[in-house]
Amino acid sequence: MAARLAPVAKFLIKGGLAGAAVYVAYDQGLLGSGTQGAEALKKAQAALPPVIQEWTSYLGWELPPTPKFDFSPSDSWNKGVQSVMSALSVAPTRACEYTVEGWKYVKDLVK
Amino acid sequence: MASEGELGRKWDRCVADSAVKLGAGFGLGIVFSVIFFKRKTWPIAFGSGMGLGMAYSNCQHDFQSPYLLHGKFVK
């Protein structure tokens, strides 16, 4: 009787653990819409540094302060595009200047 | 609210949601791999892929949302 019940009990415990994991993920908004996912990430970013601080103080480690991860990918991308475009726009002028300087340096060497 | 600002916010939401869904799928894949599938690798890949797919679907819906019309059936 017990031998037959053991696999069933094992399966029920495993199923319960897996179901609980899925439910927690759903409850935290990890499996919902894009807005919910972004909110969940913001909550995690806000909650992580105090937890790290608490654990490091409990273990007695000295860590530098955690850097802030709050950045906007679209802003960073746009800034990168602007930097690249402004560099490309001044590239011919700079190339001329460096060529003139290089030519002058070589002429001075040859003298 | 400038339209390019709104587009930037949608991209930010999309990237954040992709990271969250990938992490959640990876985590649930690990849980299922350990509990049911004898620590094989494929549930982890499956979970991560599902997470990415859900994120892609959410992003697609978010970007297309001004053009989606929600109707109501009137009997």
JSON list of C-alpha atoms in Angstrom, two decimals:
[
{"chain": "A", "resi": 1, "resn": "MET", "atom": "CA", "xyz": [0.00, 0.00, 0.00]},
{"chain": "A", "resi": 2, "resn": "ALA", "atom": "CA", "xyz": [2.76, 2.43, 1.00]},
{"chain": "A", "resi": 3, "resn": "ALA", "atom": "CA", "xyz": [4.87, 1.31, -1.95]},
{"chain": "A", "resi": 4, "resn": "ARG", "atom": "CA", "xyz": [2.05, 2.25, -4.32]},
{"chain": "A", "resi": 5, "resn": "LEU", "atom": "CA", "xyz": [1.37, 5.53, -2.63]},
{"chain": "A", "resi": 6, "resn": "ALA", "atom": "CA", "xyz": [4.99, 6.73, -2.62]},
{"chain": "A", "resi": 7, "resn": "PRO", "atom": "CA", "xyz": [5.29, 7.45, -6.37]},
{"chain": "A", "resi": 8, "resn": "VAL", "atom": "CA", "xyz": [1.89, 9.17, -6.34]},
{"chain": "A", "resi": 9, "resn": "ALA", "atom": "CA", "xyz": [2.91, 11.32, -3.38]},
{"chain": "A", "resi": 10, "resn": "LYS", "atom": "CA", "xyz": [6.23, 12.10, -5.08]},
{"chain": "A", "resi": 11, "resn": "PHE", "atom": "CA", "xyz": [4.45, 13.15, -8.26]},
{"chain": "A", "resi": 12, "resn": "LEU", "atom": "CA", "xyz": [1.99, 15.30, -6.32]},
{"chain": "A", "resi": 13, "resn": "ILE", "atom": "CA", "xyz": [4.81, 17.06, -4.46]},
{"chain": "A", "resi": 14, "resn": "LYS", "atom": "CA", "xyz": [6.71, 17.68, -7.70]},
{"chain": "A", "resi": 15, "resn": "GLY", "atom": "CA", "xyz": [3.56, 18.89, -9.42]},
{"chain": "A", "resi": 16, "resn": "GLY", "atom": "CA", "xyz": [2.82, 21.17, -6.50]},
{"chain": "A", "resi": 17, "resn": "LEU", "atom": "CA", "xyz": [6.29, 22.70, -6.59]},
{"chain": "A", "resi": 18, "resn": "ALA", "atom": "CA", "xyz": [6.17, 23.24, -10.35]},
{"chain": "A", "resi": 19, "resn": "GLY", "atom": "CA", "xyz": [2.67, 24.69, -10.13]},
{"chain": "A", "resi": 20, "resn": "ALA", "atom": "CA", "xyz": [3.72, 27.00, -7.30]},
{"chain": "A", "resi": 21, "resn": "ALA", "atom": "CA", "xyz": [6.67, 28.25, -9.37]},
{"chain": "A", "resi": 22, "resn": "VAL", "atom": "CA", "xyz": [4.41, 28.96, -12.33]},
{"chain": "A", "resi": 23, "resn": "TYR", "atom": "CA", "xyz": [1.84, 30.68, -10.10]},
{"chain": "A", "resi": 24, "resn": "VAL", "atom": "CA", "xyz": [4.47, 32.90, -8.44]},
{"chain": "A", "resi": 25, "resn": "ALA", "atom": "CA", "xyz": [5.77, 33.90, -11.87]},
{"chain": "A", "resi": 26, "resn": "TYR", "atom": "CA", "xyz": [2.22, 34.72, -13.00]},
{"chain": "A", "resi": 27, "resn": "ASP", "atom": "CA", "xyz": [1.38, 36.58, -9.78]},
{"chain": "A", "resi": 28, "resn": "GLN", "atom": "CA", "xyz": [4.45, 38.81, -10.06]},
{"chain": "A", "resi": 29, "resn": "GLY", "atom": "CA", "xyz": [3.36, 39.85, -13.56]},
{"chain": "A", "resi": 30, "resn": "LEU", "atom": "CA", "xyz": [6.26, 38.09, -15.28]},
{"chain": "A", "resi": 31, "resn": "LEU", "atom": "CA", "xyz": [4.00, 36.33, -17.77]},
{"chain": "A", "resi": 32, "resn": "GLY", "atom": "CA", "xyz": [1.62, 39.20, -18.54]},
{"chain": "A", "resi": 33, "resn": "SER", "atom": "CA", "xyz": [1.68, 42.16, -20.91]},
{"chain": "A", "resi": 34, "resn": "GLY", "atom": "CA", "xyz": [4.67, 44.30, -21.84]},
{"chain": "A", "resi": 35, "resn": "THR", "atom": "CA", "xyz": [3.67, 47.02, -19.34]},
{"chain": "A", "resi": 36, "resn": "GLN", "atom": "CA", "xyz": [3.49, 44.50, -16.51]},
{"chain": "A", "resi": 37, "resn": "GLY", "atom": "CA", "xyz": [6.89, 43.08, -17.43]},
{"chain": "A", "resi": 38, "resn": "ALA", "atom": "CA", "xyz": [8.48, 46.53, -17.45]},
{"chain": "A", "resi": 39, "resn": "GLU", "atom": "CA", "xyz": [6.88, 47.28, -14.05]},
{"chain": "A", "resi": 40, "resn": "ALA", "atom": "CA", "xyz": [8.20, 43.98, -12.66]},
{"chain": "A", "resi": 41, "resn": "LEU", "atom": "CA", "xyz": [11.70, 44.86, -13.85]},
{"chain": "A", "resi": 42, "resn": "LYS", "atom": "CA", "xyz": [11.50, 48.30, -12.21]},
{"chain": "A", "resi": 43, "resn": "LYS", "atom": "CA", "xyz": [10.35, 46.71, -8.93]},
{"chain": "A", "resi": 44, "resn": "ALA", "atom": "CA", "xyz": [13.24, 44.22, -9.08]},
{"chain": "A", "resi": 45, "resn": "GLN", "atom": "CA", "xyz": [15.76, 47.00, -9.79]},
{"chain": "A", "resi": 46, "resn": "ALA", "atom": "CA", "xyz": [14.46, 48.96, -6.80]},
{"chain": "A", "resi": 47, "resn": "ALA", "atom": "CA", "xyz": [14.44, 45.93, -4.49]},
{"chain": "A", "resi": 48, "resn": "LEU", "atom": "CA", "xyz": [17.83, 44.45, -5.41]},
{"chain": "A", "resi": 49, "resn": "PRO", "atom": "CA", "xyz": [20.37, 46.91, -3.88]},
{"chain": "A", "resi": 50, "resn": "PRO", "atom": "CA", "xyz": [18.91, 46.77, -0.33]},
{"chain": "A", "resi": 51, "resn": "VAL", "atom": "CA", "xyz": [18.88, 42.95, -0.48]},
{"chain": "A", "resi": 52, "resn": "ILE", "atom": "CA", "xyz": [22.51, 42.86, -1.67]},
{"chain": "A", "resi": 53, "resn": "GLN", "atom": "CA", "xyz": [23.45, 45.36, 1.04]},
{"chain": "A", "resi": 54, "resn": "GLU", "atom": "CA", "xyz": [21.71, 43.26, 3.71]},
{"chain": "A", "resi": 55, "resn": "TRP", "atom": "CA", "xyz": [23.38, 40.03, 2.63]},
{"chain": "A", "resi": 56, "resn": "THR", "atom": "CA", "xyz": [26.85, 41.58, 2.35]},
{"chain": "A", "resi": 57, "resn": "SER", "atom": "CA", "xyz": [26.54, 43.14, 5.80]},
{"chain": "A", "resi": 58, "resn": "TYR", "atom": "CA", "xyz": [25.32, 39.78, 7.18]},
{"chain": "A", "resi": 59, "resn": "LEU", "atom": "CA", "xyz": [28.28, 37.95, 5.63]},
{"chain": "A", "resi": 60, "resn": "GLY", "atom": "CA", "xyz": [30.69, 40.70, 6.62]},
{"chain": "A", "resi": 61, "resn": "TRP", "atom": "CA", "xyz": [31.85, 41.55, 3.09]},
{"chain": "A", "resi": 62, "resn": "GLU", "atom": "CA", "xyz": [32.70, 45.05, 1.91]},
{"chain": "A", "resi": 63, "resn": "LEU", "atom": "CA", "xyz": [31.39, 45.70, -1.57]},
{"chain": "A", "resi": 64, "resn": "PRO", "atom": "CA", "xyz": [31.41, 48.96, -3.53]},
{"chain": "A", "resi": 65, "resn": "PRO", "atom": "CA", "xyz": [27.95, 50.53, -3.95]},
{"chain": "A", "resi": 66, "resn": "THR", "atom": "CA", "xyz": [25.92, 48.81, -6.64]},
{"chain": "A", "resi": 67, "resn": "PRO", "atom": "CA", "xyz": [25.68, 50.87, -9.84]},
{"chain": "A", "resi": 68, "resn": "LYS", "atom": "CA", "xyz": [22.28, 52.08, -10.93]},
{"chain": "A", "resi": 69, "resn": "PHE", "atom": "CA", "xyz": [20.82, 50.11, -13.83]},
{"chain": "A", "resi": 70, "resn": "ASP", "atom": "CA", "xyz": [18.14, 52.67, -14.60]},
{"chain": "A", "resi": 71, "resn": "PHE", "atom": "CA", "xyz": [18.82, 53.65, -18.18]},
{"chain": "A", "resi": 72, "resn": "SER", "atom": "CA", "xyz": [16.72, 53.98, -21.28]},
{"chain": "A", "resi": 73, "resn": "PRO", "atom": "CA", "xyz": [17.88, 51.78, -24.19]},
{"chain": "A", "resi": 74, "resn": "SER", "atom": "CA", "xyz": [16.17, 54.05, -26.70]},
{"chain": "A", "resi": 75, "resn": "ASP", "atom": "CA", "xyz": [17.90, 57.17, -25.29]},
{"chain": "A", "resi": 76, "resn": "SER", "atom": "CA", "xyz": [21.28, 55.42, -25.35]},
{"chain": "A", "resi": 77, "resn": "TRP", "atom": "CA", "xyz": [20.67, 54.26, -28.92]},
{"chain": "A", "resi": 78, "resn": "ASN", "atom": "CA", "xyz": [19.64, 57.73, -30.07]},
{"chain": "A", "resi": 79, "resn": "LYS", "atom": "CA", "xyz": [22.71, 59.32, -28.43]},
{"chain": "A", "resi": 80, "resn": "GLY", "atom": "CA", "xyz": [24.91, 56.72, -30.10]},
{"chain": "A", "resi": 81, "resn": "VAL", "atom": "CA", "xyz": [23.37, 57.46, -33.51]},
{"chain": "A", "resi": 82, "resn": "GLN", "atom": "CA", "xyz": [23.83, 61.21, -32.98]},
{"chain": "A", "resi": 83, "resn": "SER", "atom": "CA", "xyz": [27.50, 60.73, -31.97]},
{"chain": "A", "resi": 84, "resn": "VAL", "atom": "CA", "xyz": [28.18, 58.54, -35.00]},
{"chain": "A", "resi": 85, "resn": "MET", "atom": "CA", "xyz": [26.48, 60.98, -37.38]},
{"chain": "A", "resi": 86, "resn": "SER", "atom": "CA", "xyz": [28.30, 64.02, -35.97]},
{"chain": "A", "resi": 87, "resn": "ALA", "atom": "CA", "xyz": [31.62, 62.14, -36.20]},
{"chain": "A", "resi": 88, "resn": "LEU", "atom": "CA", "xyz": [30.85, 61.23, -39.81]},
{"chain": "A", "resi": 89, "resn": "SER", "atom": "CA", "xyz": [29.93, 64.82, -40.63]},
{"chain": "A", "resi": 90, "resn": "VAL", "atom": "CA", "xyz": [33.28, 66.20, -39.35]},
{"chain": "A", "resi": 91, "resn": "ALA", "atom": "CA", "xyz": [35.30, 63.23, -40.67]},
{"chain": "A", "resi": 92, "resn": "PRO", "atom": "CA", "xyz": [36.33, 64.81, -44.03]},
{"chain": "A", "resi": 93, "resn": "THR", "atom": "CA", "xyz": [37.49, 68.04, -42.34]},
{"chain": "A", "resi": 94, "resn": "ARG", "atom": "CA", "xyz": [39.43, 66.12, -39.69]},
{"chain": "A", "resi": 95, "resn": "ALA", "atom": "CA", "xyz": [40.94, 63.85, -42.33]},
{"chain": "A", "resi": 96, "resn": "CYS", "atom": "CA", "xyz": [42.20, 66.94, -44.22]},
{"chain": "A", "resi": 97, "resn": "GLU", "atom": "CA", "xyz": [43.64, 68.44, -41.03]},
{"chain": "A", "resi": 98, "resn": "TYR", "atom": "CA", "xyz": [45.42, 65.22, -40.06]},
{"chain": "A", "resi": 99, "resn": "THR", "atom": "CA", "xyz": [46.73, 64.81, -43.60]},
{"chain": "A", "resi": 100, "resn": "VAL", "atom": "CA", "xyz": [48.17, 68.35, -43.58]},
{"chain": "A", "resi": 101, "resn": "GLU", "atom": "CA", "xyz": [49.73, 67.78, -40.16]},
{"chain": "A", "resi": 102, "resn": "GLY", "atom": "CA", "xyz": [51.14, 64.42, -41.22]},
{"chain": "A", "resi": 103, "resn": "TRP", "atom": "CA", "xyz": [52.55, 65.89, -44.42]},
{"chain": "A", "resi": 104, "resn": "LYS", "atom": "CA", "xyz": [54.16, 68.73, -42.46]},
{"chain": "A", "resi": 105, "resn": "TYR", "atom": "CA", "xyz": [55.66, 66.21, -39.98]},
{"chain": "A", "resi": 106, "resn": "VAL", "atom": "CA", "xyz": [57.13, 64.11, -42.79]},
{"chain": "A", "resi": 107, "resn": "LYS", "atom": "CA", "xyz": [58.54, 67.23, -44.49]},
{"chain": "A", "resi": 108, "resn": "ASP", "atom": "CA", "xyz": [60.16, 68.28, -41.20]},
{"chain": "A", "resi": 109, "resn": "LEU", "atom": "CA", "xyz": [61.64, 64.81, -40.80]},
{"chain": "A", "resi": 110, "resn": "VAL", "atom": "CA", "xyz": [63.05, 64.83, -44.30]},
{"chain": "A", "resi": 111, "resn": "LYS", "atom": "CA", "xyz": [64.68, 68.30, -43.88]},
{"chain": "B", "resi": 1, "resn": "MET", "atom": "CA", "xyz": [3.76, 63.90, -26.24]},
{"chain": "B", "resi": 2, "resn": "ALA", "atom": "CA", "xyz": [6.02, 63.61, -29.29]},
{"chain": "B", "resi": 3, "resn": "SER", "atom": "CA", "xyz": [5.47, 60.51, -31.39]},
{"chain": "B", "resi": 4, "resn": "GLU", "atom": "CA", "xyz": [9.18, 59.70, -31.44]},
{"chain": "B", "resi": 5, "resn": "GLY", "atom": "CA", "xyz": [9.16, 59.92, -27.63]},
{"chain": "B", "resi": 6, "resn": "GLU", "atom": "CA", "xyz": [6.25, 57.50, -27.50]},
{"chain": "B", "resi": 7, "resn": "LEU", "atom": "CA", "xyz": [8.10, 55.17, -29.89]},
{"chain": "B", "resi": 8, "resn": "GLY", "atom": "CA", "xyz": [11.19, 55.32, -27.68]},
{"chain": "B", "resi": 9, "resn": "ARG", "atom": "CA", "xyz": [9.08, 54.45, -24.65]},
{"chain": "B", "resi": 10, "resn": "LYS", "atom": "CA", "xyz": [7.59, 51.48, -26.50]},
{"chain": "B", "resi": 11, "resn": "TRP", "atom": "CA", "xyz": [11.07, 50.23, -27.39]},
{"chain": "B", "resi": 12, "resn": "ASP", "atom": "CA", "xyz": [12.15, 50.60, -23.74]},
{"chain": "B", "resi": 13, "resn": "ARG", "atom": "CA", "xyz": [9.12, 48.62, -22.60]},
{"chain": "B", "resi": 14, "resn": "CYS", "atom": "CA", "xyz": [9.84, 46.01, -25.23]},
{"chain": "B", "resi": 15, "resn": "VAL", "atom": "CA", "xyz": [13.48, 45.56, -24.17]},
{"chain": "B", "resi": 16, "resn": "ALA", "atom": "CA", "xyz": [12.56, 45.45, -20.46]},
{"chain": "B", "resi": 17, "resn": "ASP", "atom": "CA", "xyz": [9.76, 42.96, -21.09]},
{"chain": "B", "resi": 18, "resn": "SER", "atom": "CA", "xyz": [12.09, 40.78, -23.22]},
{"chain": "B", "resi": 19, "resn": "ALA", "atom": "CA", "xyz": [14.62, 40.65, -20.40]},
{"chain": "B", "resi": 20, "resn": "VAL", "atom": "CA", "xyz": [11.92, 39.77, -17.85]},
{"chain": "B", "resi": 21, "resn": "LYS", "atom": "CA", "xyz": [10.28, 37.11, -20.01]},
{"chain": "B", "resi": 22, "resn": "LEU", "atom": "CA", "xyz": [13.63, 35.55, -20.95]},
{"chain": "B", "resi": 23, "resn": "GLY", "atom": "CA", "xyz": [14.61, 35.39, -17.29]},
{"chain": "B", "resi": 24, "resn": "ALA", "atom": "CA", "xyz": [11.26, 33.98, -16.22]},
{"chain": "B", "resi": 25, "resn": "GLY", "atom": "CA", "xyz": [11.28, 31.37, -19.00]},
{"chain": "B", "resi": 26, "resn": "PHE", "atom": "CA", "xyz": [14.85, 30.41, -18.15]},
{"chain": "B", "resi": 27, "resn": "GLY", "atom": "CA", "xyz": [14.00, 30.12, -14.45]},
{"chain": "B", "resi": 28, "resn": "LEU", "atom": "CA", "xyz": [10.86, 28.07, -15.03]},
{"chain": "B", "resi": 29, "resn": "GLY", "atom": "CA", "xyz": [12.81, 25.92, -17.48]},
{"chain": "B", "resi": 30, "resn": "ILE", "atom": "CA", "xyz": [15.36, 25.19, -14.76]},
{"chain": "B", "resi": 31, "resn": "VAL", "atom": "CA", "xyz": [12.57, 24.34, -12.29]},
{"chain": "B", "resi": 32, "resn": "PHE", "atom": "CA", "xyz": [10.89, 21.94, -14.71]},
{"chain": "B", "resi": 33, "resn": "SER", "atom": "CA", "xyz": [14.21, 20.45, -15.78]},
{"chain": "B", "resi": 34, "resn": "VAL", "atom": "CA", "xyz": [15.18, 19.68, -12.19]},
{"chain": "B", "resi": 35, "resn": "ILE", "atom": "CA", "xyz": [11.73, 18.47, -11.08]},
{"chain": "B", "resi": 36, "resn": "PHE", "atom": "CA", "xyz": [10.46, 16.46, -14.04]},
{"chain": "B", "resi": 37, "resn": "PHE", "atom": "CA", "xyz": [13.15, 15.97, -16.67]},
{"chain": "B", "resi": 38, "resn": "LYS", "atom": "CA", "xyz": [16.18, 14.70, -14.78]},
{"chain": "B", "resi": 39, "resn": "ARG", "atom": "CA", "xyz": [18.25, 17.88, -15.27]},
{"chain": "B", "resi": 40, "resn": "LYS", "atom": "CA", "xyz": [18.24, 17.74, -19.03]},
{"chain": "B", "resi": 41, "resn": "THR", "atom": "CA", "xyz": [19.05, 20.92, -20.94]},
{"chain": "B", "resi": 42, "resn": "TRP", "atom": "CA", "xyz": [16.16, 21.06, -23.37]},
{"chain": "B", "resi": 43, "resn": "PRO", "atom": "CA", "xyz": [13.48, 22.33, -20.94]},
{"chain": "B", "resi": 44, "resn": "ILE", "atom": "CA", "xyz": [15.70, 25.32, -20.19]},
{"chain": "B", "resi": 45, "resn": "ALA", "atom": "CA", "xyz": [16.06, 26.10, -23.88]},
{"chain": "B", "resi": 46, "resn": "PHE", "atom": "CA", "xyz": [12.35, 25.52, -24.37]},
{"chain": "B", "resi": 47, "resn": "GLY", "atom": "CA", "xyz": [11.42, 27.85, -21.51]},
{"chain": "B", "resi": 48, "resn": "SER", "atom": "CA", "xyz": [13.80, 30.56, -22.70]},
{"chain": "B", "resi": 49, "resn": "GLY", "atom": "CA", "xyz": [12.42, 30.27, -26.23]},
{"chain": "B", "resi": 50, "resn": "MET", "atom": "CA", "xyz": [8.86, 30.49, -24.95]},
{"chain": "B", "resi": 51, "resn": "GLY", "atom": "CA", "xyz": [9.75, 33.58, -22.95]},
{"chain": "B", "resi": 52, "resn": "LEU", "atom": "CA", "xyz": [11.30, 35.23, -25.99]},
{"chain": "B", "resi": 53, "resn": "GLY", "atom": "CA", "xyz": [8.29, 34.32, -28.09]},
{"chain": "B", "resi": 54, "resn": "MET", "atom": "CA", "xyz": [5.89, 35.82, -25.53]},
{"chain": "B", "resi": 55, "resn": "ALA", "atom": "CA", "xyz": [8.00, 38.98, -25.40]},
{"chain": "B", "resi": 56, "resn": "TYR", "atom": "CA", "xyz": [8.02, 39.22, -29.23]},
{"chain": "B", "resi": 57, "resn": "SER", "atom": "CA", "xyz": [4.25, 38.85, -29.29]},
{"chain": "B", "resi": 58, "resn": "ASN", "atom": "CA", "xyz": [3.81, 41.56, -26.62]},
{"chain": "B", "resi": 59, "resn": "CYS", "atom": "CA", "xyz": [6.14, 43.91, -28.48]},
{"chain": "B", "resi": 60, "resn": "GLN", "atom": "CA", "xyz": [4.31, 43.31, -31.73]},
{"chain": "B", "resi": 61, "resn": "HIS", "atom": "CA", "xyz": [0.99, 44.06, -30.07]},
{"chain": "B", "resi": 62, "resn": "ASP", "atom": "CA", "xyz": [2.38, 47.21, -28.44]},
{"chain": "B", "resi": 63, "resn": "PHE", "atom": "CA", "xyz": [3.82, 48.57, -31.69]},
{"chain": "B", "resi": 64, "resn": "GLN", "atom": "CA", "xyz": [0.70, 47.80, -33.69]},
{"chain": "B", "resi": 65, "resn": "SER", "atom": "CA", "xyz": [-1.71, 49.07, -31.05]},
{"chain": "B", "resi": 66, "resn": "PRO", "atom": "CA", "xyz": [-2.70, 52.39, -32.72]},
{"chain": "B", "resi": 67, "resn": "TYR", "atom": "CA", "xyz": [-3.86, 50.42, -35.76]},
{"chain": "B", "resi": 68, "resn": "LEU", "atom": "CA", "xyz": [-5.72, 47.64, -33.96]},
{"chain": "B", "resi": 69, "resn": "LEU", "atom": "CA", "xyz": [-9.43, 48.29, -33.76]},
{"chain": "B", "resi": 70, "resn": "HIS", "atom": "CA", "xyz": [-11.34, 46.73, -30.88]},
{"chain": "B", "resi": 71, "resn": "GLY", "atom": "CA", "xyz": [-14.89, 46.09, -31.95]},
{"chain": "B", "resi": 72, "resn": "LYS", "atom": "CA", "xyz": [-17.94, 45.05, -30.02]},
{"chain": "B", "resi": 73, "resn": "PHE", "atom": "CA", "xyz": [-20.49, 42.65, -31.37]},
{"chain": "B", "resi": 74, "resn": "VAL", "atom": "CA", "xyz": [-23.96, 44.19, -31.12]},
{"chain": "B", "resi": 75, "resn": "LYS", "atom": "CA", "xyz": [-26.83, 41.76, -31.46]}
]
